Coordinates of C-alpha atoms in Angstrom, one line a residue:
Chain A
M23 CA 102.7 57.5 92.2
S24 CA 103.0 56.9 88.5
N25 CA 105.4 59.8 86.7
I26 CA 103.3 59.1 83.5
H27 CA 100.8 61.4 82.5
H28 CA 100.5 61.0 79.1
H29 CA 99.1 57.2 78.0
L30 CA 97.9 55.1 75.3
T31 CA 94.3 55.9 73.8
D32 CA 91.8 53.5 74.2
T33 CA 91.5 53.0 70.6
T34 CA 95.3 51.9 70.2
L35 CA 95.5 49.4 73.3
L36 CA 92.3 47.6 72.1
A37 CA 93.8 47.5 68.4
Y38 CA 97.0 46.3 70.2
A39 CA 95.2 43.8 72.7
A40 CA 93.2 42.4 69.3
G41 CA 96.5 41.8 67.8
N42 CA 95.8 44.4 64.9
L43 CA 98.4 46.8 65.4
A44 CA 101.5 46.2 62.8
E45 CA 104.5 45.1 64.0
H46 CA 106.7 48.2 64.2
M47 CA 103.7 49.8 65.9
S48 CA 103.1 47.1 68.5
L49 CA 107.0 47.3 69.5
V50 CA 106.1 51.3 70.8
V51 CA 103.0 50.2 72.8
A52 CA 104.8 47.2 74.4
T53 CA 108.0 49.5 75.5
H54 CA 105.4 51.8 76.5
L55 CA 103.5 49.2 78.7
A56 CA 106.8 48.0 80.1
M57 CA 107.2 51.6 81.3
C58 CA 103.1 52.2 82.6
P59 CA 101.5 50.0 84.9
S60 CA 98.3 51.6 84.4
C61 CA 98.5 51.4 80.7
R62 CA 99.5 47.4 81.4
N63 CA 96.4 46.7 83.8
R64 CA 93.8 48.5 81.1
M65 CA 95.4 46.1 78.3
E66 CA 95.1 43.2 80.5
E67 CA 91.3 44.2 81.2
M68 CA 91.1 44.0 77.3
E69 CA 92.5 40.6 76.9
A70 CA 90.0 39.6 79.6
L71 CA 87.4 41.2 77.1
G72 CA 88.8 39.2 74.4
G73 CA 88.8 36.3 76.3
V74 CA 84.8 36.6 77.2
E75 CA 84.3 37.6 73.6
L76 CA 85.8 34.0 72.8
C77 CA 83.8 32.0 74.7
A78 CA 80.4 34.3 73.3
S79 CA 81.4 33.7 70.3
E80 CA 79.9 31.1 67.5
T81 CA 80.8 28.0 67.2
M82 CA 82.4 26.6 63.7
I83 CA 82.1 22.6 63.8
M84 CA 86.2 20.9 63.5
A85 CA 86.4 18.2 61.5
N86 CA 85.5 14.4 62.2
H87 CA 88.5 13.1 63.1
S88 CA 90.4 16.3 64.4
K89 CA 90.3 15.6 68.0
D90 CA 91.5 11.8 67.3
A91 CA 94.7 13.4 65.1
L92 CA 95.3 15.8 68.0
F93 CA 95.5 13.4 70.8
A94 CA 97.8 11.0 68.9
M95 CA 100.1 14.3 68.8
L96 CA 99.5 14.5 72.7
D97 CA 102.2 12.3 73.8
Q98 CA 104.9 13.6 71.5
P99 CA 107.4 16.0 73.4
S100 CA 106.9 19.6 71.9
A101 CA 110.3 21.1 70.0
D102 CA 109.9 24.5 71.8
Q103 CA 109.0 24.0 75.3
K104 CA 109.7 27.2 77.0
P105 CA 110.9 27.1 80.2
I106 CA 108.4 27.1 83.3
S107 CA 110.5 30.1 84.8
V108 CA 112.0 32.5 83.0
S109 CA 115.1 34.0 84.5
K110 CA 115.5 37.5 84.9
R111 CA 118.0 39.0 82.7
P112 CA 120.6 40.4 83.8
T113 CA 120.2 44.6 84.2
A114 CA 120.8 45.5 81.0
G115 CA 121.5 49.4 79.6
S116 CA 118.7 52.0 79.5
F117 CA 116.1 50.2 77.6
P118 CA 113.3 48.0 78.6
Y119 CA 112.6 44.6 76.9
P120 CA 111.4 45.0 73.9
L121 CA 113.1 47.7 72.7
Q122 CA 116.3 46.0 74.6
G123 CA 116.8 43.7 71.2
F124 CA 117.0 46.7 68.7
L125 CA 119.3 49.1 70.5
P126 CA 122.8 48.6 71.6
E127 CA 122.9 48.8 75.4
N128 CA 122.7 52.3 75.9
F129 CA 122.5 55.6 74.4
E130 CA 126.3 56.5 74.1
E131 CA 126.3 54.2 71.8
I132 CA 123.4 54.5 69.2
Q133 CA 125.1 55.3 66.2
W134 CA 123.2 58.8 65.0
R135 CA 122.7 59.7 61.7
N136 CA 121.7 63.4 60.9
M137 CA 118.6 64.4 59.6
A138 CA 118.4 68.0 59.8
P139 CA 119.8 70.9 61.7
G140 CA 119.8 69.9 65.3
I141 CA 117.8 66.2 64.6
K142 CA 119.5 62.9 64.3
Q143 CA 118.2 59.8 63.8
F144 CA 118.6 56.2 64.1
P145 CA 116.1 54.1 62.2
L146 CA 115.5 50.4 63.4
E147 CA 116.2 47.7 61.5
N148 CA 114.7 43.9 60.9
I149 CA 111.4 45.2 62.2
Q150 CA 108.3 45.4 59.8
A151 CA 106.7 48.6 59.2
G152 CA 104.9 48.1 55.4
R153 CA 104.4 52.0 54.3
G154 CA 105.1 53.6 57.9
T155 CA 108.3 54.3 59.7
I156 CA 110.1 53.3 63.2
R157 CA 113.3 55.1 64.2
L158 CA 114.8 57.0 67.2
L159 CA 115.0 60.8 66.8
K160 CA 117.2 63.0 68.9
I161 CA 116.3 66.1 69.3
A162 CA 118.9 69.3 70.1
P163 CA 117.5 71.7 73.0
G164 CA 115.2 74.6 71.7
I165 CA 114.8 72.2 68.5
T166 CA 111.4 71.9 66.9
I167 CA 110.7 68.9 64.5
P168 CA 109.0 70.8 61.8
E169 CA 105.3 70.7 61.7
H170 CA 103.8 67.7 59.7
G171 CA 100.6 65.2 59.5
H172 CA 100.7 61.7 59.2
G173 CA 98.5 59.3 57.7
G174 CA 97.3 56.9 60.4
T175 CA 98.3 56.9 63.8
E176 CA 101.5 58.3 65.3
L177 CA 103.4 57.2 68.3
T178 CA 105.7 59.0 69.7
L179 CA 107.5 57.4 73.7
I180 CA 110.1 59.7 75.2
L181 CA 113.2 57.7 76.2
K182 CA 115.1 60.9 77.6
G183 CA 114.9 64.5 78.1
S184 CA 111.2 65.9 77.3
F185 CA 109.6 67.8 74.5
S186 CA 106.8 70.0 74.9
D187 CA 103.9 70.4 72.1
E188 CA 100.4 71.8 71.7
I189 CA 99.2 68.6 74.0
G190 CA 101.2 69.2 77.1
R191 CA 104.7 68.6 78.2
F192 CA 105.9 64.9 77.6
K193 CA 109.4 63.2 79.9
P194 CA 110.7 59.7 80.0
G195 CA 107.8 57.0 79.5
D196 CA 105.2 59.7 78.2
I197 CA 103.5 58.6 75.0
A198 CA 102.0 60.7 72.6
D199 CA 99.3 58.7 70.8
L200 CA 98.0 61.0 67.6
D201 CA 95.6 60.1 65.2
E202 CA 96.2 61.1 61.3
D203 CA 94.3 64.4 62.1
T204 CA 96.9 65.8 64.3
A205 CA 99.3 67.8 63.2
H206 CA 101.8 69.1 66.0
Q207 CA 105.3 70.5 66.7
P208 CA 107.3 69.0 69.3
I209 CA 109.9 71.1 70.8
A210 CA 113.2 69.8 72.9
D211 CA 112.5 71.8 76.0
T212 CA 114.8 71.5 78.7
S213 CA 119.3 72.0 78.0
E214 CA 119.4 68.4 77.5
D215 CA 118.8 66.4 74.1
C216 CA 115.2 64.6 73.8
I217 CA 115.2 61.2 72.8
C218 CA 112.0 59.4 71.4
L219 CA 111.2 56.6 69.6
I220 CA 108.6 57.3 67.0
A221 CA 106.3 55.0 65.0
T222 CA 104.0 55.9 62.4
E223 CA 101.5 53.7 60.0
A224 CA 102.2 56.3 57.2
P225 CA 104.7 58.3 55.7
L226 CA 105.1 61.4 57.4
K227 CA 103.9 64.9 55.4
F228 CA 105.6 67.7 55.9
N229 CA 103.3 70.6 55.9
S230 CA 106.1 73.4 54.8
L231 CA 108.8 73.1 51.3
L232 CA 111.9 73.0 53.0
P233 CA 111.6 70.0 54.9
K234 CA 109.8 68.1 52.3
V235 CA 113.0 68.8 50.1
M236 CA 114.9 67.5 53.5
Q237 CA 112.4 64.5 53.5
Y238 CA 113.5 63.9 49.8
F239 CA 117.0 63.5 50.7
V240 CA 117.2 62.2 54.5
G241 CA 114.5 59.7 53.1
M242 CA 111.8 59.7 55.6
Chain B
M20 CA 105.0 12.3 84.4
P21 CA 101.0 12.7 85.4
T22 CA 100.7 13.2 88.8
V23 CA 97.4 11.9 90.1
T24 CA 96.9 14.3 93.6
I25 CA 93.5 13.8 95.7
E26 CA 93.1 17.2 94.6
T27 CA 92.7 15.8 91.1
I28 CA 90.8 13.0 92.1
M29 CA 88.2 15.3 93.8
I30 CA 88.1 17.8 91.5
R31 CA 87.7 15.1 88.9
K32 CA 84.9 13.7 90.5
A33 CA 82.9 17.1 90.6
L34 CA 83.9 17.8 87.0
N35 CA 82.6 14.6 86.0
V36 CA 79.0 14.9 87.2
Q37 CA 79.4 19.0 85.9
E38 CA 80.5 17.3 82.2
L39 CA 77.8 14.9 82.0
A40 CA 75.4 17.9 82.3
I41 CA 77.6 20.2 80.2
S42 CA 77.6 17.8 77.4
K43 CA 73.7 17.2 77.7
K44 CA 73.1 20.5 77.3
M45 CA 75.7 21.8 74.2
K46 CA 73.7 19.0 72.4
S47 CA 70.4 20.3 73.1
D48 CA 70.8 23.6 73.0
A49 CA 73.6 23.8 70.0
N50 CA 73.5 27.6 69.6
S51 CA 72.9 28.7 72.8
K52 CA 75.7 31.2 73.9
S53 CA 75.1 30.9 77.3
S54 CA 75.5 27.2 77.7
G55 CA 78.4 25.4 78.0
L56 CA 81.5 26.6 80.7
E57 CA 81.7 28.7 83.1
S58 CA 84.8 30.7 84.0
A59 CA 85.9 29.2 87.3
Q60 CA 85.1 25.8 85.7
M61 CA 87.6 26.2 82.6
T62 CA 90.3 27.4 85.4
S63 CA 89.8 23.9 87.0
L64 CA 90.2 22.1 83.8
L65 CA 93.6 23.9 82.7
K66 CA 94.6 23.3 86.0
L67 CA 93.8 19.4 85.6
V68 CA 95.3 19.8 82.0
A69 CA 98.9 21.0 83.7
N70 CA 98.9 17.8 85.1
Q71 CA 98.2 15.7 81.6
D72 CA 94.4 15.0 81.9
K73 CA 93.0 14.1 78.8
E74 CA 89.7 14.1 79.9
A75 CA 90.1 17.7 80.9
F76 CA 91.4 18.1 77.6
S77 CA 89.3 16.7 75.4
T78 CA 86.5 19.0 77.6
L79 CA 88.1 22.2 76.6
F80 CA 88.8 21.3 73.2
D81 CA 84.7 20.4 72.8
Y82 CA 84.6 24.3 73.7
F83 CA 87.4 25.7 72.9
A84 CA 88.4 24.1 69.6
P85 CA 84.9 25.5 67.6
R86 CA 85.3 29.0 68.6
V87 CA 88.8 29.2 68.1
K88 CA 88.2 28.2 64.5
A89 CA 85.1 30.5 64.0
Y90 CA 87.3 33.1 65.8
M91 CA 90.2 32.2 62.9
F92 CA 87.4 32.3 60.1
K93 CA 85.7 35.4 60.7
L94 CA 89.2 37.3 60.6
G95 CA 89.7 35.6 57.3
S96 CA 91.1 32.5 57.0
S97 CA 89.8 29.9 55.2
E98 CA 88.1 27.0 56.7
T99 CA 90.8 24.6 56.1
M100 CA 93.3 27.1 57.3
A101 CA 91.0 27.8 60.7
E102 CA 90.8 24.3 61.7
E103 CA 94.5 23.6 61.5
M104 CA 95.0 27.1 63.7
A105 CA 92.2 25.9 66.4
Q106 CA 94.3 22.5 66.3
K107 CA 97.6 24.4 66.7
T108 CA 95.8 26.6 69.4
M109 CA 94.7 23.9 71.5
L110 CA 98.1 21.9 71.1
Q111 CA 99.5 24.6 72.4
I112 CA 96.9 24.5 75.5
W113 CA 98.2 21.0 76.4
Q114 CA 102.3 21.8 75.6
K115 CA 101.7 25.3 78.2
A116 CA 99.2 24.3 80.3
N117 CA 101.7 24.3 83.3
L118 CA 102.6 27.7 82.5
F119 CA 98.9 29.0 83.1
D120 CA 99.0 30.9 86.6
E121 CA 95.4 31.7 87.6
T122 CA 96.4 34.6 89.6
K123 CA 97.5 36.6 86.7
A124 CA 94.5 35.6 84.7
A125 CA 91.4 33.6 83.5
A126 CA 91.5 30.4 81.6
S127 CA 89.4 32.5 78.9
T128 CA 92.0 35.1 78.7
W129 CA 94.9 32.9 78.4
I130 CA 93.3 30.7 75.8
F131 CA 92.5 34.2 73.7
R132 CA 95.9 35.2 74.1
I133 CA 97.5 31.9 72.3
A134 CA 95.0 32.2 69.8
R135 CA 95.9 35.8 69.0
N136 CA 99.5 35.3 69.2
L137 CA 99.4 31.9 66.8
R138 CA 97.4 34.4 64.3
I139 CA 99.8 37.2 64.6
D140 CA 102.6 34.6 64.0
E141 CA 101.1 32.5 61.4
L142 CA 98.3 34.1 59.4
R143 CA 100.3 37.3 59.1
K144 CA 103.6 36.2 60.0
E145 CA 104.6 39.2 62.0
N146 CA 106.3 39.4 65.3
R147 CA 104.1 40.5 68.4
F148 CA 106.1 42.4 70.7
E149 CA 105.2 42.2 74.2
Y150 CA 107.1 43.2 77.7
D151 CA 108.6 41.1 79.6
E152 CA 106.7 40.6 83.4
H153 CA 110.5 39.6 84.7
D154 CA 112.4 42.4 82.7
F155 CA 114.6 44.4 85.6
A156 CA 113.6 47.5 83.6
L157 CA 110.1 46.9 83.7
T158 CA 108.6 49.9 85.7
P159 CA 106.8 48.1 88.9
D160 CA 103.4 49.1 89.6
L161 CA 103.8 50.9 93.2
S162 CA 99.9 52.5 93.1
D163 CA 98.4 52.7 96.5
N164 CA 95.7 51.8 94.9
A165 CA 96.6 48.8 93.1
E166 CA 94.1 46.7 93.6
V167 CA 95.3 43.2 93.0
I168 CA 92.2 40.9 91.8
L169 CA 93.2 37.4 92.4
D170 CA 90.3 35.7 91.3
K171 CA 90.7 36.2 87.8
A172 CA 88.1 34.0 86.9
Q173 CA 85.4 35.6 88.6
H174 CA 86.6 38.9 87.1
A175 CA 86.2 37.3 83.9
S176 CA 82.4 36.5 84.5
I177 CA 82.0 39.8 86.1
I178 CA 83.2 41.2 82.8
Q179 CA 80.9 39.2 80.7
K180 CA 78.0 40.4 83.1
A181 CA 79.1 44.1 82.6
L182 CA 79.0 43.7 78.5
L183 CA 75.2 43.3 78.7
H184 CA 75.3 47.2 79.9
L185 CA 77.1 48.1 76.7
K186 CA 74.7 49.7 74.0
P187 CA 74.7 47.9 70.7
E188 CA 77.0 50.6 68.9
Q189 CA 79.1 49.9 71.5
K190 CA 79.4 46.4 71.7
E191 CA 79.5 46.1 68.3
V192 CA 83.1 48.5 67.6
I193 CA 84.4 45.9 70.2
E194 CA 83.4 42.8 68.6
L195 CA 84.5 44.5 64.7
S196 CA 87.7 44.7 66.7
F197 CA 88.3 41.1 68.3
Y198 CA 86.2 39.5 65.8
Q199 CA 87.3 41.1 62.5
G200 CA 90.8 42.2 63.2
L201 CA 89.4 45.8 62.0
S202 CA 91.6 48.9 63.3
H203 CA 89.4 51.9 64.1
S204 CA 89.6 53.3 60.5
Q205 CA 88.5 50.2 58.9
I206 CA 85.2 50.1 60.9
A207 CA 84.8 54.1 60.2
D208 CA 85.0 52.4 56.6
K209 CA 82.9 49.7 57.2
L210 CA 80.1 51.2 58.9
V211 CA 80.3 54.5 57.0
L212 CA 81.1 56.8 60.1
P213 CA 83.6 59.9 61.2
L214 CA 86.9 58.2 62.6
G215 CA 86.0 60.4 65.9
T216 CA 82.6 58.6 66.4
V217 CA 84.3 55.4 66.3
K218 CA 87.0 56.5 68.4
S219 CA 84.7 58.0 71.2
R220 CA 82.4 54.8 70.8
I221 CA 85.5 53.0 71.6
R222 CA 86.2 55.4 74.7
L223 CA 82.3 55.2 76.0
A224 CA 82.7 51.3 75.8
F225 CA 85.2 51.2 78.0
S226 CA 84.5 53.4 80.3
K227 CA 80.8 52.3 80.6
L228 CA 82.5 48.7 80.8
K229 CA 84.8 49.7 83.8
E230 CA 81.5 51.8 85.6
Q231 CA 79.8 48.4 85.5
V232 CA 82.7 46.1 86.6
E233 CA 82.6 48.4 89.6
V234 CA 79.1 47.9 90.3
L235 CA 79.6 44.3 90.2
R236 CA 82.4 43.6 92.1

């Protein structure tokens, strides 16, 4: 029985399977997939569809000597041959791969920065986000993220604790996959901090003045 | 070191006969999308390639290189670049065929992934993040009704048949996603449709596909 009740939409999964998602968005998707077998299964179906579509594709003739040129290369050893068996990673801290590569071993070691009363952030580094954003947020109990819209898709993956919003209750592994039209106000609803990974395709748009001022100062 | 087992010889014998038939067919109906390799044949060929069988690789090249080239071209590269990407895809197939696991994916799925990942890496210069199935922190699939589909090759054939049951507008959004690399908002712009319509077409397409796959299994 899976504990996950909030999943990726078909639209986002399709974009991921087709290779159309921006890098920072694909990090959040891949991390959720590590936590959600049913989304993994759906994603694999979509990749199988990609393969079928490839076979059904039109063809574009290869240049005359391309096959010979390729065959001449076949006997050369490949520089970066992956090992046949991937050894299991040692039990790491709290995060699945690939998120693991961007964070310290566990939650306690994260160097949080203040963002607003009750809200701390940890922007991820060494990742391309275009005009969008990707960060961890730590929300204290009872605190709400101010109402905001967002151009494009916003993905919020719960890592610890929980929050509630207009859609429902989100716990670790759950993902809120929202499009640009949905304004929402998540509130951390238990006595522990809620830690989540949030990626947006575009900058966040806060709907009232005070958060807009904060936005300027904290560089959201 | 290539190993020629009895299995290899038998597969090759069966495929030689097929290969002749296939190559004749491809010459005569070069534009027909339905001619060419069956899913199970692709799996057999890929397994031979894992044993460094160049004849098998040649057959796969003839089938997939022109398709991968068209894929790369439709996604926006120049013809020269598309040609190069198709070569790189085929080279990776040769180098990684020993990693292909037929219980995990159909050959076409596996090859699609290589082409897609090359596109992201080389054309977009971005990382593609993926979960690691060997990660200790991966949540395993423990559901009681996890039907393990072992014959992935057959499953791909079923998906191919199920696709025929989609409405044209549903097929269209899928093709635009895979073959023009359009996000749903780009599809909305291109087709001059509300975003919500595109999203529901995507949802309906997958729900219809799932329904048909169940029927055909």
